[in-house]
mmCIF file of C-alpha atoms in Angstrom:
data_model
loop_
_atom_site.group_PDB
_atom_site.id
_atom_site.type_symbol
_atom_site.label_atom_id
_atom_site.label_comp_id
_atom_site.label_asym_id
_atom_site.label_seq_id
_atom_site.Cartn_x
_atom_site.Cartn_y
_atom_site.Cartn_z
ATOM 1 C CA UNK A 1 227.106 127.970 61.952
ATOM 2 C CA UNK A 2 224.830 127.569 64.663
ATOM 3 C CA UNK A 3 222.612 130.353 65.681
ATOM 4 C CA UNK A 4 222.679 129.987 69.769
ATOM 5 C CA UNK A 5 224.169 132.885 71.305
ATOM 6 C CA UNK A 6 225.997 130.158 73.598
ATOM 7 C CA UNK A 7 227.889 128.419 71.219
ATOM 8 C CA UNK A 8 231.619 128.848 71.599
ATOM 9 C CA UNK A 9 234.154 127.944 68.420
ATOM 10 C CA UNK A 10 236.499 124.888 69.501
ATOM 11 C CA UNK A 11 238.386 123.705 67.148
ATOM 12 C CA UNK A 12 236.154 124.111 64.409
ATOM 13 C CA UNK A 13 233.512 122.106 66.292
ATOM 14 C CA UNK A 14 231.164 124.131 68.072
ATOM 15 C CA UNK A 15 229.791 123.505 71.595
ATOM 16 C CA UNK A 16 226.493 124.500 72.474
ATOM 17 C CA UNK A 17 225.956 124.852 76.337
ATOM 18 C CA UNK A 18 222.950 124.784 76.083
ATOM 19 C CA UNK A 19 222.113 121.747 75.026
ATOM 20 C CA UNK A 20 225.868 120.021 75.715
ATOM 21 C CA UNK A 21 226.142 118.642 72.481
ATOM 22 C CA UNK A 22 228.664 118.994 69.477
ATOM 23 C CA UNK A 23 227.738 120.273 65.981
ATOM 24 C CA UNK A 24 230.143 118.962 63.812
ATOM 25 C CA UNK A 25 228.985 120.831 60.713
ATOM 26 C CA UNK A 26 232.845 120.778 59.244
ATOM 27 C CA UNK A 27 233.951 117.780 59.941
ATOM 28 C CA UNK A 28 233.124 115.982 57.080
ATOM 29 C CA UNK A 29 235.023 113.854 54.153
ATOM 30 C CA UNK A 30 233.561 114.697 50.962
ATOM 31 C CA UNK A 31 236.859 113.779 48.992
ATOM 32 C CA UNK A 32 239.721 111.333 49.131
ATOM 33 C CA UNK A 33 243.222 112.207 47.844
ATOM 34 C CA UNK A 34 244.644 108.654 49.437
ATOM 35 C CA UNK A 35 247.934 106.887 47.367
ATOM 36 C CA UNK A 36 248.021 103.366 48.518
ATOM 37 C CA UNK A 37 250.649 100.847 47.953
ATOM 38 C CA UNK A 38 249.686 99.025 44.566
ATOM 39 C CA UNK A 39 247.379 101.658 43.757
ATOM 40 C CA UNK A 40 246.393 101.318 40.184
ATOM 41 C CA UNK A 41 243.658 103.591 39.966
ATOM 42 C CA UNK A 42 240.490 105.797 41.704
ATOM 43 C CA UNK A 43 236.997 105.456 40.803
ATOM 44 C CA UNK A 44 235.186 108.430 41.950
ATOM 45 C CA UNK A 45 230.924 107.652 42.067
ATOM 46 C CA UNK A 46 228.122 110.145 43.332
ATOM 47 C CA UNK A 47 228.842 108.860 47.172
ATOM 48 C CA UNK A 48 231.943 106.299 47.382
ATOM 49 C CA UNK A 49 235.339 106.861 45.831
ATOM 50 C CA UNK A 50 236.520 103.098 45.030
ATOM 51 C CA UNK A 51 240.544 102.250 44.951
ATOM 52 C CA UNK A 52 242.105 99.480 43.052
ATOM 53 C CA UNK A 53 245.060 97.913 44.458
ATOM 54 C CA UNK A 54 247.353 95.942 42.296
ATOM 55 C CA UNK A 55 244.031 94.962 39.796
ATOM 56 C CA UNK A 56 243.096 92.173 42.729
ATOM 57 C CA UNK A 57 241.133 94.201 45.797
ATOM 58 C CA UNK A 58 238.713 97.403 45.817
ATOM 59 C CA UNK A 59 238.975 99.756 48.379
ATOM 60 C CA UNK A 60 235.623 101.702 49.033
ATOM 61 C CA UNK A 61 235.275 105.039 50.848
ATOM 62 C CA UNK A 62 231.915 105.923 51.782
ATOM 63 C CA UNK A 63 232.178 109.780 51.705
ATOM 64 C CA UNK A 64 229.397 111.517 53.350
ATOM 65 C CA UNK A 65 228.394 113.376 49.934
ATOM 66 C CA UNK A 66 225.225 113.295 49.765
ATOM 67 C CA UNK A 67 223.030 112.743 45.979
ATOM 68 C CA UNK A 68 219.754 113.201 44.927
ATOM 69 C CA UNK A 69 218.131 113.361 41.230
ATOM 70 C CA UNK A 70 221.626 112.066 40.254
ATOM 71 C CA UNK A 71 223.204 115.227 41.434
ATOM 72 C CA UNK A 72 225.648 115.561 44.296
ATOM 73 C CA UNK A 73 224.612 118.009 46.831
ATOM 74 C CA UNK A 74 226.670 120.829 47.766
ATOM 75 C CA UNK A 75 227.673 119.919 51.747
ATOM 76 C CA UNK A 76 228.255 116.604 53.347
ATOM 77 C CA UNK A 77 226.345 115.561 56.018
ATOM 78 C CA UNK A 78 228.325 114.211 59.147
ATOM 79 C CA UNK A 79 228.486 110.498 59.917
ATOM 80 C CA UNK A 80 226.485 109.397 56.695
ATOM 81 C CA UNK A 81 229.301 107.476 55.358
ATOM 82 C CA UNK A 82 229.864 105.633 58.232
ATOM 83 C CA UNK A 83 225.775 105.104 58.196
ATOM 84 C CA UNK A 84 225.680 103.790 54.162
ATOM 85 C CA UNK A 85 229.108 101.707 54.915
ATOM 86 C CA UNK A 86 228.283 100.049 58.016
ATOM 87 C CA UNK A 87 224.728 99.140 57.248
ATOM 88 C CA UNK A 88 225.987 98.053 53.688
ATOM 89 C CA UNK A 89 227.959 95.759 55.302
ATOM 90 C CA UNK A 90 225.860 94.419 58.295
ATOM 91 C CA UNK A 91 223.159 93.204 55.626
ATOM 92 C CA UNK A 92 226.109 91.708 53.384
ATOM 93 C CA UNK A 93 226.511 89.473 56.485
ATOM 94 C CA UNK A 94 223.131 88.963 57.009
ATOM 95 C CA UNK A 95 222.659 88.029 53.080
ATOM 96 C CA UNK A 96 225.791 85.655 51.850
ATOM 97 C CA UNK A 97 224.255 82.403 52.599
ATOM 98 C CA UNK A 98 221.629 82.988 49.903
ATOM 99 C CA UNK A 99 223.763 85.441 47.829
ATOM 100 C CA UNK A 100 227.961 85.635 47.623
ATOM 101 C CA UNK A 101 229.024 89.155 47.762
ATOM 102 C CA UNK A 102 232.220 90.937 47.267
ATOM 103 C CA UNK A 103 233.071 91.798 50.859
ATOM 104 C CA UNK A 104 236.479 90.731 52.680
ATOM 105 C CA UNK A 105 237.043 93.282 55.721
ATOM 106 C CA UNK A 106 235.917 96.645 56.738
ATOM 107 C CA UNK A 107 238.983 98.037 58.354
ATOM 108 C CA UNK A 108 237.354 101.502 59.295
ATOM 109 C CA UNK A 109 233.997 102.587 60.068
ATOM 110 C CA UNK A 110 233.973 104.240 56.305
ATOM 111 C CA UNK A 111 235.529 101.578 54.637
ATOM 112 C CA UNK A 112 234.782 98.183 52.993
ATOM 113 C CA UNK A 113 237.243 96.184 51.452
ATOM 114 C CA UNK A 114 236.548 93.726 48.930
ATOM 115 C CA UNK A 115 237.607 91.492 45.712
ATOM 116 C CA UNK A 116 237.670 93.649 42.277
ATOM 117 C CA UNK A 117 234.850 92.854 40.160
ATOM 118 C CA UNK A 118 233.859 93.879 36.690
ATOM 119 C CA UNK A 119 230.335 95.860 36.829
ATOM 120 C CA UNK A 120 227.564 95.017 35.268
ATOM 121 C CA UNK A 121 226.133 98.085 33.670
ATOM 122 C CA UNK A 122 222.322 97.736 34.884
ATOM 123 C CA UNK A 123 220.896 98.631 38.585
ATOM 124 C CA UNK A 124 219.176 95.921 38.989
ATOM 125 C CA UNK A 125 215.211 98.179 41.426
ATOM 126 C CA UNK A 126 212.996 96.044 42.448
ATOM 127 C CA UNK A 127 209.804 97.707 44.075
ATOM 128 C CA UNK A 128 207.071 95.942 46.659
ATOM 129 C CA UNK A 129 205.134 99.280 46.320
ATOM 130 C CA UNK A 130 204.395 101.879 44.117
ATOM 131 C CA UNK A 131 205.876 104.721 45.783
ATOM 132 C CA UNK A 132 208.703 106.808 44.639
ATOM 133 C CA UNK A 133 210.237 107.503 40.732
ATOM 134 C CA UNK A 134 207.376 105.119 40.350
ATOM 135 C CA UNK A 135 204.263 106.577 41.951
ATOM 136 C CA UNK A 136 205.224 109.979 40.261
ATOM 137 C CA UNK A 137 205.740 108.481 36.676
ATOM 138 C CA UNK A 138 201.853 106.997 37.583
ATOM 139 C CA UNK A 139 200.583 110.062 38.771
ATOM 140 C CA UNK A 140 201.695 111.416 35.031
ATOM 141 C CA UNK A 141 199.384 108.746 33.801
ATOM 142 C CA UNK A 142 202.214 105.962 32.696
ATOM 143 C CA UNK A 143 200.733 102.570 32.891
ATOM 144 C CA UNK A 144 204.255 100.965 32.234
ATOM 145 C CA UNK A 145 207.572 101.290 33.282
ATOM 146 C CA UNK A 146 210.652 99.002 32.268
ATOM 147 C CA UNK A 147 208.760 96.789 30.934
ATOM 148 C CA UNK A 148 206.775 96.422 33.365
ATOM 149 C CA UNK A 149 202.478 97.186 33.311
ATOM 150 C CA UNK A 150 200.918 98.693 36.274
ATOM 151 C CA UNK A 151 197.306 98.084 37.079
ATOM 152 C CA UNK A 152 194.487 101.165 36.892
ATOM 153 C CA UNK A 153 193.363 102.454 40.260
ATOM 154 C CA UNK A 154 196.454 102.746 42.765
ATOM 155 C CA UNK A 155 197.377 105.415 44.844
ATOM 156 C CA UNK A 156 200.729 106.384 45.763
ATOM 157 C CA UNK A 157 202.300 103.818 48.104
ATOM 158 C CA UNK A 158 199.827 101.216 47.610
ATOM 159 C CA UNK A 159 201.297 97.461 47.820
ATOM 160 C CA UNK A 160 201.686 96.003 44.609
ATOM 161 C CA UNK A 161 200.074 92.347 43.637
ATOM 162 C CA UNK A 162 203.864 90.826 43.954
ATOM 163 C CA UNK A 163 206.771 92.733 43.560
ATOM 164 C CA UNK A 164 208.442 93.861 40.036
ATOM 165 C CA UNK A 165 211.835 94.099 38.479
ATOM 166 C CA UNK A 166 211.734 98.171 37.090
ATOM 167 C CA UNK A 167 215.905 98.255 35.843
ATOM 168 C CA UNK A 168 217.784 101.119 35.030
ATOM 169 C CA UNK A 169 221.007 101.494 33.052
ATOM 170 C CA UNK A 170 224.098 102.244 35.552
ATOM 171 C CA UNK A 171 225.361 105.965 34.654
ATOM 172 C CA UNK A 172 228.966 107.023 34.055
ATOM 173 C CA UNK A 173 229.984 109.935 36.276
ATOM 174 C CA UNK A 174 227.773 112.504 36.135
ATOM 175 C CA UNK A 175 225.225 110.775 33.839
ATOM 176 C CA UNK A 176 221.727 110.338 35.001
ATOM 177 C CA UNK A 177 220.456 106.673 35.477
ATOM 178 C CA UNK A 178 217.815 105.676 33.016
ATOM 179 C CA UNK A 179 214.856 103.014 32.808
ATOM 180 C CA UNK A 180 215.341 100.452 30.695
ATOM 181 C CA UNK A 181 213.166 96.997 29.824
ATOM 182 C CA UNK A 182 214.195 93.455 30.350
ATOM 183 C CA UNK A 183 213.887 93.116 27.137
ATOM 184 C CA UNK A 184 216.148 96.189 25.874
ATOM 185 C CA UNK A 185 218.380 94.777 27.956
ATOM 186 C CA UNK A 186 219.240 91.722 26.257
ATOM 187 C CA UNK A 187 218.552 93.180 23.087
ATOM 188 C CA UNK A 188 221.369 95.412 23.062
ATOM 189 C CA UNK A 189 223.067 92.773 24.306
ATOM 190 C CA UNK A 190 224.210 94.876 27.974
ATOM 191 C CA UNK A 191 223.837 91.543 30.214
ATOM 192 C CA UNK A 192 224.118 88.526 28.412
ATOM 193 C CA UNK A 193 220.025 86.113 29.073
ATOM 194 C CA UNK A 194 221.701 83.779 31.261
ATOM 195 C CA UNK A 195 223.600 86.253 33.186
ATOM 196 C CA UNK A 196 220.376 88.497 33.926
ATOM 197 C CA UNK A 197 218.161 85.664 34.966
ATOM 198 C CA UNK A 198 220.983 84.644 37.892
ATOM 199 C CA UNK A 199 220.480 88.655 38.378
ATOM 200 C CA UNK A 200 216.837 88.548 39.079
ATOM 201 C CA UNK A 201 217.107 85.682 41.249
ATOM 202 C CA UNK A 202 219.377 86.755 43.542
ATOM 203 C CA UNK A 203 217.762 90.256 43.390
ATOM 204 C CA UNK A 204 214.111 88.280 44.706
ATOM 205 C CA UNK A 205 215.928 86.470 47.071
ATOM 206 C CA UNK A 206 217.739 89.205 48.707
ATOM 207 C CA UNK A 207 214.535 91.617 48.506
ATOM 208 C CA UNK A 208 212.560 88.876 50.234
ATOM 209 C CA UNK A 209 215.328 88.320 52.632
ATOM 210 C CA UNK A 210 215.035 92.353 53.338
ATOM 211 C CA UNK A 211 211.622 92.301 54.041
ATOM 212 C CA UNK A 212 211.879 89.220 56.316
ATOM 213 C CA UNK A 213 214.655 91.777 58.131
ATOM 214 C CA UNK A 214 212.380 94.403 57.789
ATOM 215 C CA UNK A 215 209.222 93.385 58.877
ATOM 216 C CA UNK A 216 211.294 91.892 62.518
ATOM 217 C CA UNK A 217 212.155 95.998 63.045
ATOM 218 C CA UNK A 218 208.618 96.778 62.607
ATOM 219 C CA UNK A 219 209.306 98.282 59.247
ATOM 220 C CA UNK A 220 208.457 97.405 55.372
ATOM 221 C CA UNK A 221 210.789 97.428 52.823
ATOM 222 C CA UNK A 222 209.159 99.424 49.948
ATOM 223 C CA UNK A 223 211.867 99.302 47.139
ATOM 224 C CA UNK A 224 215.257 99.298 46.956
ATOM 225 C CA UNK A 225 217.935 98.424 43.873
ATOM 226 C CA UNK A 226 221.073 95.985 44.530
ATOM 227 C CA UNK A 227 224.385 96.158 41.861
ATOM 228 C CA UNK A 228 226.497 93.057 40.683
ATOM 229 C CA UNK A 229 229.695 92.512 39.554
ATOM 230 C CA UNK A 230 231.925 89.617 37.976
ATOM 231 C CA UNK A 231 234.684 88.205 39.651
ATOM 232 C CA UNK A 232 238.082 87.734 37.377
ATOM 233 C CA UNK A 233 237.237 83.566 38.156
ATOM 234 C CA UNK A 234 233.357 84.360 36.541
ATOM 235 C CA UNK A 235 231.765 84.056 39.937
ATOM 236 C CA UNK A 236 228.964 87.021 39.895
ATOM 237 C CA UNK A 237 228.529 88.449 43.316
ATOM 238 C CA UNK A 238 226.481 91.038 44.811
ATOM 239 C CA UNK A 239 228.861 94.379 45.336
ATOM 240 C CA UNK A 240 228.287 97.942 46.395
ATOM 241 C CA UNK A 241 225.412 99.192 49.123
ATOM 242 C CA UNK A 242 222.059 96.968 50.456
ATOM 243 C CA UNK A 243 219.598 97.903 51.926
ATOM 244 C CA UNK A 244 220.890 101.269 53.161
ATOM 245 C CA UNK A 245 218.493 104.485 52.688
ATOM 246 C CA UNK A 246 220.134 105.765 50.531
ATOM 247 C CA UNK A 247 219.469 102.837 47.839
ATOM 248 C CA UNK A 248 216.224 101.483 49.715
ATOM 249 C CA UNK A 249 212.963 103.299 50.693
ATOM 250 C CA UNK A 250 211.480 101.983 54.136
ATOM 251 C CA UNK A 251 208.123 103.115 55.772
ATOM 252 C CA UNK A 252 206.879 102.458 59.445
ATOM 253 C CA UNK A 253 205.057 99.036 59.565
ATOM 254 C CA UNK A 254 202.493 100.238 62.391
ATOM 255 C CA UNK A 255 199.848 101.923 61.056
ATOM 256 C CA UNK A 256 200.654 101.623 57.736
ATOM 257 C CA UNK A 257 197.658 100.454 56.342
ATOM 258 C CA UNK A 258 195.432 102.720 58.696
ATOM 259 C CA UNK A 259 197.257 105.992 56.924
ATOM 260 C CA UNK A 260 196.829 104.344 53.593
ATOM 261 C CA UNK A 261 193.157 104.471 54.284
ATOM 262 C CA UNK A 262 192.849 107.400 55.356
ATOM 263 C CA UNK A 263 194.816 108.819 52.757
ATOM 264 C CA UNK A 264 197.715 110.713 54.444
ATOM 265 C CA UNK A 265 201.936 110.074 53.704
ATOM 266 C CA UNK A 266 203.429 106.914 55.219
ATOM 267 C CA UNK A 267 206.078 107.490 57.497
ATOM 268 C CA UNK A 268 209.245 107.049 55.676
ATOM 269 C CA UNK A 269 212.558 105.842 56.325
ATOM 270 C CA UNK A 270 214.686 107.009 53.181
ATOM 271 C CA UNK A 271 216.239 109.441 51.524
ATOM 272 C CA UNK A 272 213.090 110.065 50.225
ATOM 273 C CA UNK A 273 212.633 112.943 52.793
ATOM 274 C CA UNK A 274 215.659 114.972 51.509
ATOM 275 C CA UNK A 275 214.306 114.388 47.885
ATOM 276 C CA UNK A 276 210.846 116.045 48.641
ATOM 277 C CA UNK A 277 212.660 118.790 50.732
ATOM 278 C CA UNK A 278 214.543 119.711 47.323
ATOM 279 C CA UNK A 279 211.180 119.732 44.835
ATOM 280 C CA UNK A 280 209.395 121.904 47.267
ATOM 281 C CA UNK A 281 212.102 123.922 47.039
ATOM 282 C CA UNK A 282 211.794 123.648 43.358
ATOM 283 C CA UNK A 283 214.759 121.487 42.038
ATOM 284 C CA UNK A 284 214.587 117.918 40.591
ATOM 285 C CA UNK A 285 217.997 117.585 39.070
ATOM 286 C CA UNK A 286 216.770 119.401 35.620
ATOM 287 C CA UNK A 287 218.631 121.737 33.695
ATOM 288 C CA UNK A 288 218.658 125.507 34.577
ATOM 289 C CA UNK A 289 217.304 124.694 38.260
ATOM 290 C CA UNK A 290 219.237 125.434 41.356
ATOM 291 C CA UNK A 291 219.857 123.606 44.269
ATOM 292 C CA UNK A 292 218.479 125.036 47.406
ATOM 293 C CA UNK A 293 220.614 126.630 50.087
ATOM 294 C CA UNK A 294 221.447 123.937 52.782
ATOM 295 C CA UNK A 295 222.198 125.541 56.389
ATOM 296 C CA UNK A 296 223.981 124.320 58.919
ATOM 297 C CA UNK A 297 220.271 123.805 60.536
ATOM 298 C CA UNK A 298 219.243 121.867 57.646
ATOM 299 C CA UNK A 299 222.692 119.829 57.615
ATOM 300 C CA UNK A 300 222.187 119.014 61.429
ATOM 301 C CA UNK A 301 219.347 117.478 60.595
ATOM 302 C CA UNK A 302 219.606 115.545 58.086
ATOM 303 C CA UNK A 303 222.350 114.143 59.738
ATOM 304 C CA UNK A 304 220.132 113.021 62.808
ATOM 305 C CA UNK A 305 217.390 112.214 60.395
ATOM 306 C CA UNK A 306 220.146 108.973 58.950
ATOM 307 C CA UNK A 307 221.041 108.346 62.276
ATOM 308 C CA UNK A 308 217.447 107.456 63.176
ATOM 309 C CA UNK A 309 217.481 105.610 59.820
ATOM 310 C CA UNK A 310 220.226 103.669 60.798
ATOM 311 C CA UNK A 311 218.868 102.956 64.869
ATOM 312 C CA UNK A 312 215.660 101.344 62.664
ATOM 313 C CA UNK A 313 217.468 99.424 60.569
ATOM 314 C CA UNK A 314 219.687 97.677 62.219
ATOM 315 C CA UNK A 315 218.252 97.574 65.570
ATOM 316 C CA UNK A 316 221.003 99.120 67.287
ATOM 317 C CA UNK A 317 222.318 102.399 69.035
ATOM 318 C CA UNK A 318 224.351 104.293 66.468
ATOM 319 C CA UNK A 319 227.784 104.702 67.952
ATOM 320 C CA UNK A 320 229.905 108.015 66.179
ATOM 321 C CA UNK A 321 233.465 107.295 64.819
ATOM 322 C CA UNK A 322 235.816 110.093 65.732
ATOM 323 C CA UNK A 323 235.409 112.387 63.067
ATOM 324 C CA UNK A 324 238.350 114.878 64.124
ATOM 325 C CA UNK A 325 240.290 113.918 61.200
ATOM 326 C CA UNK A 326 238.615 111.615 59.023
ATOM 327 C CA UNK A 327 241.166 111.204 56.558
ATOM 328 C CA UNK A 328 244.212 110.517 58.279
ATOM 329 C CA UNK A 329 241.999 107.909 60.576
ATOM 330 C CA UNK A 330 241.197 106.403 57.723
ATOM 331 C CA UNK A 331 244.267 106.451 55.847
ATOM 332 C CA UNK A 332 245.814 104.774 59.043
ATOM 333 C CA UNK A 333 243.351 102.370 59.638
ATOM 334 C CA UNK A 334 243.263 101.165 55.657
ATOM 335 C CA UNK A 335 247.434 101.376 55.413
ATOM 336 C CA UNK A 336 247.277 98.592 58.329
ATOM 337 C CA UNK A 337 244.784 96.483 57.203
ATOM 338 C CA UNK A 338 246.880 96.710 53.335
ATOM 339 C CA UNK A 339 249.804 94.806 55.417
ATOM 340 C CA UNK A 340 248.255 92.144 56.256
ATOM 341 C CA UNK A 341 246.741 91.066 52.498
#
């Protein structure tokens, strides 16, 4: 709760007069108990809970659960769903001339609809910088990863000569993702050879259409990792989240090369921030560690910190769904859009 002596329980939403703003702290969807018509079954990831109706569509929830390490954090953090979905989306738009996707409608600011695709079991990171899983596996003195060699002398968040394909395997629930080769890949036979080379394609042309995107926001697209799926007619299309920070890491274009220099942090516009917040405060996902409290302080802003993200990124003022009752807007909102398939 918040600490001002002046704020006044509404509701469960608490007004503070003195700064006239609402701290929404509770009003967050961190699980979805929805039954559709032609609801076959529920997929339930780290962030978005996915709903297959009648083996043809995928419904996608964007939950405001919020991971790190491969672990889902405790509290959810108001409005990040409708952050993740509705940036996912914008850059879906902004990316199906040069790659198809598996978008049809987004019927609620939390919500994407789309065709039902078959998964391919690889996350396909691709990384303009060595920053990161990446900079810390170099700082432990690993000269390859994936695959992939990485030359002496860099310092964290360094541009790399061209950019580089670093995979990792797609986890089952629960299951931490792990880096994998090219060539493992096709050895144990996960993505068939002509499969993953329409894969990296499309994952170079949409990480070069990013940075175009980027770079006109005054930002630089450091890394980022894009999923694919198989349509039931073969087509393979681009599916899940782009270019959102929660699968991308951005940093500040201006002055970027002065702080390099000089040796201080870039200014970031990722998740990376909550990541470093949790292994100061001594957990990285490893057994026997705990996760660090997180107050309603730390929840506020966080929250503020993805709206920001999201401002950047898409160029735009962030403007709040009502978030009084998240589930039955969404459940209304979805149940019309359903009619009209």
């Amino acid at each position: 709760m918040s600490d001002c002596i002046l704020c006044i329980p509404q509701n469960n939403v608490f007004l503070c007069h003195t700064t006239q703003q609402l701290t929404t702290m509770n009003n967050t969807i961190t699980t979805t108990h929805f039954n559709f018509p032609n609801q076959k079954s529920v997929y339930r990831g780290k962030v978005r809970e996915v709903y297959n109706i009648n083996d043809q569509y995928l419904v996608m929830v964007a939950t405001d659960r919020l991971s790190a390490f491969d672990v889902v954090l405790p509290k959810g953090i108001p409005y990040k769903g409708q952050i993740l979905n509705q940036i996912a989306t914008k850059f879906m738009e902004l990316t199906k001339d040069i790659v198809p996707n598996w978008l049809i409608a987004t019927p609620d600011p939390n919500v994407a609809v789309g065709h039902l695709c078959e998964p391919f079991k690889v996350e396909m990171v691709i990384r303009g910088y060595l920053s990161g899983h990446a900079a810390r596996e170099y700082a432990f003195g690993k000269r390859m990863l994936c695959g992939v060699a990485f030359p002496d002398g860099l310092k964290e968040n360094d541009r790399l000569p061209n950019p580089i394909i670093t995979p990792t395997t797609k986890a089952d629930n629960g299951a931490h993702d792990e880096d994998i080769s090219r060539e493992a890949i096709l050895a144990k036979g996960i993505v068939s050879e002509a499969d993953y080379l329409i894969l990296e394609k499309y994952t170079r042309a949409l990480f070069q259409r990013g940075t175009e995107i980027a770079a006109s926001r005054g930002l630089i697209l450091v890394d980022t990792k894009y999923e694919f799926g198989k349509t039931k007619n073969g087509e393979i299309v681009l599916i899940d989240e782009i270019h959102t920070p929660d699968s991308s890491r951005y940093f500040y274009l201006e002055g970027y090369q002065q702080r390099q220099e000089r040796g201080e942090e870039q200014k970031q516009l990722s998740k990376e921030f909550v990541r470093r917040w949790l292994i100061e405060n001594g957990f990285q996902g490893k057994e026997g560690q705990q996760i660090p409290e997180m107050t309603d302080d730390y929840i506020a802003s966080v929250s503020e910190r993805y709206i920001e993200l999201y401002e950047n990124i898409i160029g735009l003022p962030f403007v709040k769904a009502d978030i009084s009752n998240i589930d039955k807007r969404i459940e209304h909102n979805v149940l019309q859009y359903l009619k009209s398939l």
